Amino acid sequence: MATLAAMFGAGRVATFLGLPRCDDLGAVEAKVVIFGAAGCTPYSSVGFYCAGGPEAIRAAGAAYGANLTHVDFDLGGPMLPEGVRAVDAGDLPVVERDAEGNRALIAAAVERIVARGAVPVLLGGDDSVPIPMVQALAASGRKLTVLQIDAHIDWRDEVEGERWGLSSTMRRASEMAHVERIIQVGQRGIGSARVSDLRDATEWGVEFVPAGEVARAGVWRAVDLIPEGADVVICLDVDALDPAVMPAVIGRTAGGLSYWQVMELVGAVAEKARIVGFDMVEFMPERDIDGLGAMVAAQLLVGVVGVIARQG
Ligand SMILES: [Mn+2]
């Protein structure tokens, strides 16, 4: 079958966009380090249901690989400005039966990347993957603002007796001493949250910008809530996006964000503050439709890497 990628000269690539592969995080020289984790702390009912996420997003990115120096009009120039390096460190050897070991692997990788002065960009895997990343960002010694973009608030204390799973991500983050602020954007419909979970989050001080508000008024109140100069970790659950463009999620919910609303938010954060970590989670290949979601995820990832590559 003829594809646009073939016309552009794209072939198979082992890394995202064919970026240089990094095998030693302890010696990495780059501004951005992409790496994957098939999962972290699974619920026994569903296991590593997003295991193929990193591979599917890399495969979709291959279409752009041959043209990495071309203009990306979402960024106003090539993804990487002159002299800026981004690398792909591959996937961590996580396994379903060892959640504690997985958390240690992810945390150690983030600590190594931060120690080298680079920004970690983590591809999941389900939404339990960011917990050890947010935790490990304490190594920088600075207070953190968490910007979660997600259809769900993830404030359950436990599910199936598991406290480190994907529905508890923001509650666990709220318990970390270095997390001083949480802003959550994109929530909508009926999800895992109970009335008491929302109350706990609000009492903690979370600022919510629901998807309905984003649809009416854009992302700008969320941007205003980010303090000037803050260190921000952005936790993107792809189910924040509307299922019309991102069908590859376990629970599709109408009324989600557009590609541009997510890009505007990420770009605006980098302008007034500093993105110190990013994750993209919950991409579920078997739910995708004709590669649409993977294309959107890959394009969004190009945009995010480009934004981080340009920040001061
Ligand atoms: Mn979600």
Short mmCIF file of N, CA and C and ligand atoms in Angstrom, two decimals, residues 127 150-152 154 237 239 282, ligand 1:
data_model
loop_
_atom_site.label_atom_id
_atom_site.label_comp_id
_atom_site.label_asym_id
_atom_site.label_seq_id
_atom_site.Cartn_x
_atom_site.Cartn_y
_atom_site.Cartn_z
N ASP A 127 -1.30 4.50 33.62
CA ASP A 127 -1.09 5.73 34.38
C ASP A 127 -0.47 5.49 35.77
N ASP A 150 -5.88 14.96 31.84
CA ASP A 150 -6.45 13.62 31.97
C ASP A 150 -7.98 13.75 32.05
N ALA A 151 -8.69 12.76 31.54
CA ALA A 151 -10.16 12.74 31.70
C ALA A 151 -10.55 12.44 33.15
N HIS A 152 -9.59 11.88 33.90
CA HIS A 152 -9.88 11.38 35.25
C HIS A 152 -8.98 12.07 36.28
N ASP A 154 -7.79 10.64 39.22
CA ASP A 154 -6.82 9.70 39.79
C ASP A 154 -6.50 9.98 41.27
N ASP A 237 -2.30 11.92 30.31
CA ASP A 237 -3.02 10.69 30.00
C ASP A 237 -3.71 10.96 28.67
N ASP A 239 -6.15 9.86 27.33
CA ASP A 239 -7.62 9.90 27.32
C ASP A 239 -8.15 11.31 27.60
N GLU A 282 -1.27 5.62 28.93
CA GLU A 282 -2.60 5.06 28.65
C GLU A 282 -2.89 4.85 27.17
MN MN B 1 -7.35 8.85 32.53
#
